[in-house]
Amino acid sequence: MTSSGRWDPAQRSSSRSTHILGYPSQTEYAERWAGPAKWITAELDYLSGVLPRGARVADIGCGPGHHTRLLRECGFRVTGLDLSWGMLSSQGTPGVVQADMRALPMATGSLDAVWCAAALLHIPRSDVPVVLGEFARVLRTGGELITSLAEGDGELWETVSYESSCRRWYVLHQADPFAAQLGEAGFRVVGHSRRSTHRDWLHFRARRR
């Protein structure tokens, strides 16, 4: 980390840095996904039904902060976190923090919900238990986790012209093993669904035990 508090790209692994540093110039990517899809609206409605206004929520892997804004419109107190400073600064979203989801800068039990949309797919498989453990740590008992990830097998570099022009690192997951990992981290799965766009997605709602 530099004296300004920003992460030094030289400190990142080669795969992570190539992937993350490809994002800052991707304004087309950020704008393409600015509007809420049906699944986002459904998850926002779910959280609004189980959490009070003013609930403390972290949008982890928030990118430019589109979901951060939507969560705030629901009346939640939201902090957005992402490892890429370029993505965080691209839309001028206030209240965002540069951070690694493997070591969240939040107190134990300080959150009512964690929102992590399409961000775990960029985490090496070996680090997923660490990340889920961090989610469990920062959530209070009974806190909610909303997460989505790409369905499939393996890990790969992929250039998806539909999404953006940069090469992106994907870690794919299957539903049953991921549900088991959630359980091992201290969560109870309360909802699970699939959707298909240009790829297949898994959506999980889980509650901190």
PDB file of C-alpha atoms in Angstrom:
ATOM      1  CA  MET A   1       0.000   0.000   0.000  1.00  0.00           C
ATOM      2  CA  THR A   2       1.327   3.447  -0.862  1.00  0.00           C
ATOM      3  CA  SER A   3       1.515   6.468   1.452  1.00  0.00           C
ATOM      4  CA  SER A   4      -1.752   7.718  -0.088  1.00  0.00           C
ATOM      5  CA  GLY A   5      -3.531   4.610   1.154  1.00  0.00           C
ATOM      6  CA  ARG A   6      -3.975   3.108  -2.313  1.00  0.00           C
ATOM      7  CA  TRP A   7      -2.861  -0.386  -3.169  1.00  0.00           C
ATOM      8  CA  ASP A   8       0.441  -0.629  -5.040  1.00  0.00           C
ATOM      9  CA  PRO A   9      -0.101  -2.676  -8.230  1.00  0.00           C
ATOM     10  CA  ALA A  10       3.363  -4.175  -7.762  1.00  0.00           C
ATOM     11  CA  GLN A  11       2.126  -5.902  -4.618  1.00  0.00           C
ATOM     12  CA  ARG A  12      -0.510  -7.936  -6.457  1.00  0.00           C
ATOM     13  CA  SER A  13      -0.122 -11.328  -8.085  1.00  0.00           C
ATOM     14  CA  SER A  14       0.329 -11.315 -11.849  1.00  0.00           C
ATOM     15  CA  SER A  15      -3.101 -12.746 -12.653  1.00  0.00           C
ATOM     16  CA  ARG A  16      -4.948 -10.502 -10.239  1.00  0.00           C
ATOM     17  CA  SER A  17      -3.104  -7.368 -11.316  1.00  0.00           C
ATOM     18  CA  THR A  18      -3.566  -7.970 -15.020  1.00  0.00           C
ATOM     19  CA  HIS A  19      -7.258  -8.488 -14.405  1.00  0.00           C
ATOM     20  CA  ILE A  20      -7.855  -5.624 -11.991  1.00  0.00           C
ATOM     21  CA  LEU A  21      -5.712  -3.072 -13.790  1.00  0.00           C
ATOM     22  CA  GLY A  22      -7.692  -3.759 -16.947  1.00  0.00           C
ATOM     23  CA  TYR A  23     -10.782  -2.309 -15.309  1.00  0.00           C
ATOM     24  CA  PRO A  24     -10.056   1.404 -14.744  1.00  0.00           C
ATOM     25  CA  SER A  25     -10.408   2.294 -18.430  1.00  0.00           C
ATOM     26  CA  GLN A  26     -13.545   0.198 -18.845  1.00  0.00           C
ATOM     27  CA  THR A  27     -16.148   2.961 -18.690  1.00  0.00           C
ATOM     28  CA  GLU A  28     -18.163   1.107 -21.315  1.00  0.00           C
ATOM     29  CA  TYR A  29     -18.221  -1.916 -19.003  1.00  0.00           C
ATOM     30  CA  ALA A  30     -19.314   0.224 -16.048  1.00  0.00           C
ATOM     31  CA  GLU A  31     -22.060   1.961 -17.991  1.00  0.00           C
ATOM     32  CA  ARG A  32     -23.372  -1.234 -19.583  1.00  0.00           C
ATOM     33  CA  TRP A  33     -24.335  -2.653 -16.197  1.00  0.00           C
ATOM     34  CA  ALA A  34     -25.581   0.569 -14.615  1.00  0.00           C
ATOM     35  CA  GLY A  35     -29.299  -0.285 -14.638  1.00  0.00           C
ATOM     36  CA  PRO A  36     -30.847  -2.794 -12.227  1.00  0.00           C
ATOM     37  CA  ALA A  37     -31.681  -6.188 -13.738  1.00  0.00           C
ATOM     38  CA  LYS A  38     -34.681  -8.165 -12.526  1.00  0.00           C
ATOM     39  CA  TRP A  39     -32.569 -10.321 -10.229  1.00  0.00           C
ATOM     40  CA  ILE A  40     -31.070  -7.222  -8.595  1.00  0.00           C
ATOM     41  CA  THR A  41     -34.529  -5.784  -7.976  1.00  0.00           C
ATOM     42  CA  ALA A  42     -35.627  -9.112  -6.481  1.00  0.00           C
ATOM     43  CA  GLU A  43     -32.677  -9.221  -4.086  1.00  0.00           C
ATOM     44  CA  LEU A  44     -33.155  -5.587  -3.083  1.00  0.00           C
ATOM     45  CA  ASP A  45     -36.815  -6.312  -2.356  1.00  0.00           C
ATOM     46  CA  TYR A  46     -35.786  -9.333  -0.280  1.00  0.00           C
ATOM     47  CA  LEU A  47     -33.327  -7.331   1.818  1.00  0.00           C
ATOM     48  CA  SER A  48     -35.859  -4.540   2.269  1.00  0.00           C
ATOM     49  CA  GLY A  49     -38.266  -7.128   3.642  1.00  0.00           C
ATOM     50  CA  VAL A  50     -35.888  -8.625   6.207  1.00  0.00           C
ATOM     51  CA  LEU A  51     -33.810  -5.591   7.238  1.00  0.00           C
ATOM     52  CA  PRO A  52     -34.887  -2.266   8.735  1.00  0.00           C
ATOM     53  CA  ARG A  53     -34.068   1.077   7.185  1.00  0.00           C
ATOM     54  CA  GLY A  54     -30.670   2.172   8.403  1.00  0.00           C
ATOM     55  CA  ALA A  55     -29.288  -1.375   8.384  1.00  0.00           C
ATOM     56  CA  ARG A  56     -25.524  -1.576   7.901  1.00  0.00           C
ATOM     57  CA  VAL A  57     -24.595  -3.135   4.549  1.00  0.00           C
ATOM     58  CA  ALA A  58     -21.291  -3.692   2.740  1.00  0.00           C
ATOM     59  CA  ASP A  59     -21.274  -3.893  -1.062  1.00  0.00           C
ATOM     60  CA  ILE A  60     -18.145  -5.987  -1.541  1.00  0.00           C
ATOM     61  CA  GLY A  61     -16.578  -5.937  -4.977  1.00  0.00           C
ATOM     62  CA  CYS A  62     -18.710  -2.891  -5.722  1.00  0.00           C
ATOM     63  CA  GLY A  63     -16.832  -1.732  -8.835  1.00  0.00           C
ATOM     64  CA  PRO A  64     -18.044   1.773  -9.769  1.00  0.00           C
ATOM     65  CA  GLY A  65     -20.768   1.615  -7.113  1.00  0.00           C
ATOM     66  CA  HIS A  66     -23.975   1.055  -9.078  1.00  0.00           C
ATOM     67  CA  HIS A  67     -25.311  -1.468  -6.556  1.00  0.00           C
ATOM     68  CA  THR A  68     -24.026   0.698  -3.704  1.00  0.00           C
ATOM     69  CA  ARG A  69     -26.340   3.466  -4.871  1.00  0.00           C
ATOM     70  CA  LEU A  70     -29.299   1.100  -5.268  1.00  0.00           C
ATOM     71  CA  LEU A  71     -28.806  -0.267  -1.760  1.00  0.00           C
ATOM     72  CA  ARG A  72     -28.731   3.268  -0.387  1.00  0.00           C
ATOM     73  CA  GLU A  73     -31.978   4.030  -2.176  1.00  0.00           C
ATOM     74  CA  CYS A  74     -33.493   1.234  -0.062  1.00  0.00           C
ATOM     75  CA  GLY A  75     -32.586   3.230   3.044  1.00  0.00           C
ATOM     76  CA  PHE A  76     -29.545   1.205   4.094  1.00  0.00           C
ATOM     77  CA  ARG A  77     -26.247   2.607   5.371  1.00  0.00           C
ATOM     78  CA  VAL A  78     -23.871   1.230   2.749  1.00  0.00           C
ATOM     79  CA  THR A  79     -20.113   1.090   2.355  1.00  0.00           C
ATOM     80  CA  GLY A  80     -18.797   0.013  -1.034  1.00  0.00           C
ATOM     81  CA  LEU A  81     -15.488  -1.846  -1.192  1.00  0.00           C
ATOM     82  CA  ASP A  82     -13.360  -2.856  -4.164  1.00  0.00           C
ATOM     83  CA  LEU A  83      -9.705  -3.629  -4.812  1.00  0.00           C
ATOM     84  CA  SER A  84      -9.571  -1.523  -7.991  1.00  0.00           C
ATOM     85  CA  TRP A  85      -9.150   2.193  -7.335  1.00  0.00           C
ATOM     86  CA  GLY A  86      -9.861   2.881 -10.990  1.00  0.00           C
ATOM     87  CA  MET A  87     -13.298   1.291 -10.733  1.00  0.00           C
ATOM     88  CA  LEU A  88     -14.045   2.980  -7.403  1.00  0.00           C
ATOM     89  CA  SER A  89     -13.192   6.419  -8.757  1.00  0.00           C
ATOM     90  CA  SER A  90     -14.763   6.031 -12.211  1.00  0.00           C
ATOM     91  CA  GLN A  91     -18.286   7.137 -11.232  1.00  0.00           C
ATOM     92  CA  GLY A  92     -17.587   9.389  -8.249  1.00  0.00           C
ATOM     93  CA  THR A  93     -19.672   7.279  -5.868  1.00  0.00           C
ATOM     94  CA  PRO A  94     -19.230   8.592  -2.299  1.00  0.00           C
ATOM     95  CA  GLY A  95     -18.571   6.351   0.682  1.00  0.00           C
ATOM     96  CA  VAL A  96     -16.427   3.746  -1.065  1.00  0.00           C
ATOM     97  CA  VAL A  97     -13.219   2.182   0.244  1.00  0.00           C
ATOM     98  CA  GLN A  98     -10.348   0.413  -1.469  1.00  0.00           C
ATOM     99  CA  ALA A  99      -9.964  -2.940   0.251  1.00  0.00           C
ATOM    100  CA  ASP A 100      -9.258  -6.620  -0.283  1.00  0.00           C
ATOM    101  CA  MET A 101     -12.225  -8.868   0.533  1.00  0.00           C
ATOM    102  CA  ARG A 102      -9.794 -11.383   2.012  1.00  0.00           C
ATOM    103  CA  ALA A 103      -9.070  -8.909   4.848  1.00  0.00           C
ATOM    104  CA  LEU A 104     -12.063  -6.636   5.329  1.00  0.00           C
ATOM    105  CA  PRO A 105     -11.459  -3.376   7.258  1.00  0.00           C
ATOM    106  CA  MET A 106     -14.560  -3.840   9.410  1.00  0.00           C
ATOM    107  CA  ALA A 107     -15.169  -4.868  12.985  1.00  0.00           C
ATOM    108  CA  THR A 108     -16.430  -8.315  13.879  1.00  0.00           C
ATOM    109  CA  GLY A 109     -20.236  -8.470  13.906  1.00  0.00           C
ATOM    110  CA  SER A 110     -20.587  -4.902  12.662  1.00  0.00           C
ATOM    111  CA  LEU A 111     -22.802  -5.537   9.606  1.00  0.00           C
ATOM    112  CA  ASP A 112     -26.402  -6.529   9.014  1.00  0.00           C
ATOM    113  CA  ALA A 113     -25.814  -7.665   5.430  1.00  0.00           C
ATOM    114  CA  VAL A 114     -23.100  -8.351   2.886  1.00  0.00           C
ATOM    115  CA  TRP A 115     -23.853  -7.879  -0.808  1.00  0.00           C
ATOM    116  CA  CYS A 116     -21.291  -9.473  -3.147  1.00  0.00           C
ATOM    117  CA  ALA A 117     -22.531  -9.550  -6.748  1.00  0.00           C
ATOM    118  CA  ALA A 118     -20.370 -11.201  -9.429  1.00  0.00           C
ATOM    119  CA  ALA A 119     -17.172 -10.546  -7.488  1.00  0.00           C
ATOM    120  CA  LEU A 120     -16.306 -13.961  -6.040  1.00  0.00           C
ATOM    121  CA  LEU A 121     -15.742 -15.176  -9.591  1.00  0.00           C
ATOM    122  CA  HIS A 122     -12.501 -13.169  -9.595  1.00  0.00           C
ATOM    123  CA  ILE A 123     -11.175 -14.772  -6.383  1.00  0.00           C
ATOM    124  CA  PRO A 124      -8.787 -17.750  -6.657  1.00  0.00           C
ATOM    125  CA  ARG A 125     -10.559 -20.920  -5.575  1.00  0.00           C
ATOM    126  CA  SER A 126      -8.072 -21.502  -2.765  1.00  0.00           C
ATOM    127  CA  ASP A 127      -8.997 -18.111  -1.269  1.00  0.00           C
ATOM    128  CA  VAL A 128     -12.780 -18.579  -1.292  1.00  0.00           C
ATOM    129  CA  PRO A 129     -12.916 -20.127   2.229  1.00  0.00           C
ATOM    130  CA  VAL A 130     -10.932 -17.138   3.532  1.00  0.00           C
ATOM    131  CA  VAL A 131     -13.341 -14.704   1.880  1.00  0.00           C
ATOM    132  CA  LEU A 132     -16.448 -16.485   3.161  1.00  0.00           C
ATOM    133  CA  GLY A 133     -14.870 -16.555   6.605  1.00  0.00           C
ATOM    134  CA  GLU A 134     -14.402 -12.785   6.414  1.00  0.00           C
ATOM    135  CA  PHE A 135     -18.040 -12.335   5.378  1.00  0.00           C
ATOM    136  CA  ALA A 136     -19.099 -14.413   8.382  1.00  0.00           C
ATOM    137  CA  ARG A 137     -16.788 -12.497  10.705  1.00  0.00           C
ATOM    138  CA  VAL A 138     -18.116  -9.034   9.870  1.00  0.00           C
ATOM    139  CA  LEU A 139     -21.789 -10.097   9.938  1.00  0.00           C
ATOM    140  CA  ARG A 140     -23.813 -10.197  13.124  1.00  0.00           C
ATOM    141  CA  THR A 141     -25.618 -13.415  13.994  1.00  0.00           C
ATOM    142  CA  GLY A 142     -28.630 -13.568  11.688  1.00  0.00           C
ATOM    143  CA  GLY A 143     -26.996 -11.213   9.181  1.00  0.00           C
ATOM    144  CA  GLU A 144     -27.731 -11.693   5.485  1.00  0.00           C
ATOM    145  CA  LEU A 145     -25.393 -12.595   2.621  1.00  0.00           C
ATOM    146  CA  ILE A 146     -26.465 -11.993  -0.978  1.00  0.00           C
ATOM    147  CA  THR A 147     -23.998 -13.292  -3.549  1.00  0.00           C
ATOM    148  CA  SER A 148     -23.859 -14.348  -7.187  1.00  0.00           C
ATOM    149  CA  LEU A 149     -21.163 -16.221  -9.061  1.00  0.00           C
ATOM    150  CA  ALA A 150     -20.554 -17.822 -12.440  1.00  0.00           C
ATOM    151  CA  GLU A 151     -21.544 -21.483 -12.789  1.00  0.00           C
ATOM    152  CA  GLY A 152     -19.185 -24.038 -14.268  1.00  0.00           C
ATOM    153  CA  ASP A 153     -15.909 -25.834 -13.675  1.00  0.00           C
ATOM    154  CA  GLY A 154     -12.350 -24.625 -13.559  1.00  0.00           C
ATOM    155  CA  GLU A 155     -10.536 -21.305 -13.717  1.00  0.00           C
ATOM    156  CA  LEU A 156      -9.819 -19.416 -16.931  1.00  0.00           C
ATOM    157  CA  TRP A 157      -8.835 -16.201 -18.630  1.00  0.00           C
ATOM    158  CA  GLU A 158     -11.551 -14.985 -20.930  1.00  0.00           C
ATOM    159  CA  THR A 159     -12.092 -12.033 -23.228  1.00  0.00           C
ATOM    160  CA  VAL A 160     -15.820 -11.367 -23.387  1.00  0.00           C
ATOM    161  CA  SER A 161     -16.590  -8.821 -26.076  1.00  0.00           C
ATOM    162  CA  TYR A 162     -20.182  -8.597 -24.810  1.00  0.00           C
ATOM    163  CA  GLU A 163     -18.916  -7.326 -21.454  1.00  0.00           C
ATOM    164  CA  SER A 164     -15.702  -5.435 -22.181  1.00  0.00           C
ATOM    165  CA  SER A 165     -12.511  -5.631 -24.198  1.00  0.00           C
ATOM    166  CA  CYS A 166     -10.164  -6.567 -21.341  1.00  0.00           C
ATOM    167  CA  ARG A 167      -9.192 -10.133 -20.482  1.00  0.00           C
ATOM    168  CA  ARG A 168     -10.881 -11.204 -17.277  1.00  0.00           C
ATOM    169  CA  TRP A 169     -10.035 -13.940 -14.793  1.00  0.00           C
ATOM    170  CA  TYR A 170     -12.958 -16.218 -13.959  1.00  0.00           C
ATOM    171  CA  VAL A 171     -13.274 -18.859 -11.263  1.00  0.00           C
ATOM    172  CA  LEU A 172     -16.354 -20.976 -11.913  1.00  0.00           C
ATOM    173  CA  HIS A 173     -18.378 -22.781  -9.236  1.00  0.00           C
ATOM    174  CA  GLN A 174     -20.958 -25.524  -8.888  1.00  0.00           C
ATOM    175  CA  ALA A 175     -23.950 -25.040  -6.599  1.00  0.00           C
ATOM    176  CA  ASP A 176     -23.562 -27.959  -4.191  1.00  0.00           C
ATOM    177  CA  PRO A 177     -19.852 -27.502  -3.381  1.00  0.00           C
ATOM    178  CA  PHE A 178     -20.340 -23.764  -2.919  1.00  0.00           C
ATOM    179  CA  ALA A 179     -23.325 -24.339  -0.634  1.00  0.00           C
ATOM    180  CA  ALA A 180     -21.132 -26.676   1.406  1.00  0.00           C
ATOM    181  CA  GLN A 181     -18.470 -23.970   1.662  1.00  0.00           C
ATOM    182  CA  LEU A 182     -21.090 -21.534   2.909  1.00  0.00           C
ATOM    183  CA  GLY A 183     -22.063 -24.029   5.590  1.00  0.00           C
ATOM    184  CA  GLU A 184     -18.456 -24.537   6.641  1.00  0.00           C
ATOM    185  CA  ALA A 185     -18.045 -20.764   6.959  1.00  0.00           C
ATOM    186  CA  GLY A 186     -21.001 -20.465   9.338  1.00  0.00           C
ATOM    187  CA  PHE A 187     -23.914 -19.749   6.996  1.00  0.00           C
ATOM    188  CA  ARG A 188     -27.282 -21.375   6.407  1.00  0.00           C
ATOM    189  CA  VAL A 189     -28.479 -21.211   2.797  1.00  0.00           C
ATOM    190  CA  VAL A 190     -31.996 -19.748   2.724  1.00  0.00           C
ATOM    191  CA  GLY A 191     -32.376 -19.354  -1.036  1.00  0.00           C
ATOM    192  CA  HIS A 192     -30.695 -20.498  -4.240  1.00  0.00           C
ATOM    193  CA  SER A 193     -31.501 -19.898  -7.900  1.00  0.00           C
ATOM    194  CA  ARG A 194     -29.979 -19.916 -11.376  1.00  0.00           C
ATOM    195  CA  ARG A 195     -30.229 -17.565 -14.312  1.00  0.00           C
ATOM    196  CA  SER A 196     -28.727 -17.528 -17.777  1.00  0.00           C
ATOM    197  CA  THR A 197     -27.529 -14.559 -19.799  1.00  0.00           C
ATOM    198  CA  HIS A 198     -24.412 -14.885 -21.947  1.00  0.00           C
ATOM    199  CA  ARG A 199     -23.243 -17.231 -19.149  1.00  0.00           C
ATOM    200  CA  ASP A 200     -24.880 -19.247 -16.357  1.00  0.00           C
ATOM    201  CA  TRP A 201     -25.115 -17.676 -12.915  1.00  0.00           C
ATOM    202  CA  LEU A 202     -25.733 -18.991  -9.403  1.00  0.00           C
ATOM    203  CA  HIS A 203     -27.480 -16.803  -6.831  1.00  0.00           C
ATOM    204  CA  PHE A 204     -27.396 -17.495  -3.107  1.00  0.00           C
ATOM    205  CA  ARG A 205     -29.107 -16.016  -0.091  1.00  0.00           C
ATOM    206  CA  ALA A 206     -27.498 -17.149   3.138  1.00  0.00           C
ATOM    207  CA  ARG A 207     -27.865 -16.229   6.792  1.00  0.00           C
ATOM    208  CA  ARG A 208     -25.125 -16.054   9.417  1.00  0.00           C
ATOM    209  CA  ARG A 209     -25.691 -18.716  12.068  1.00  0.00           C
TER     210      ARG A 209
END
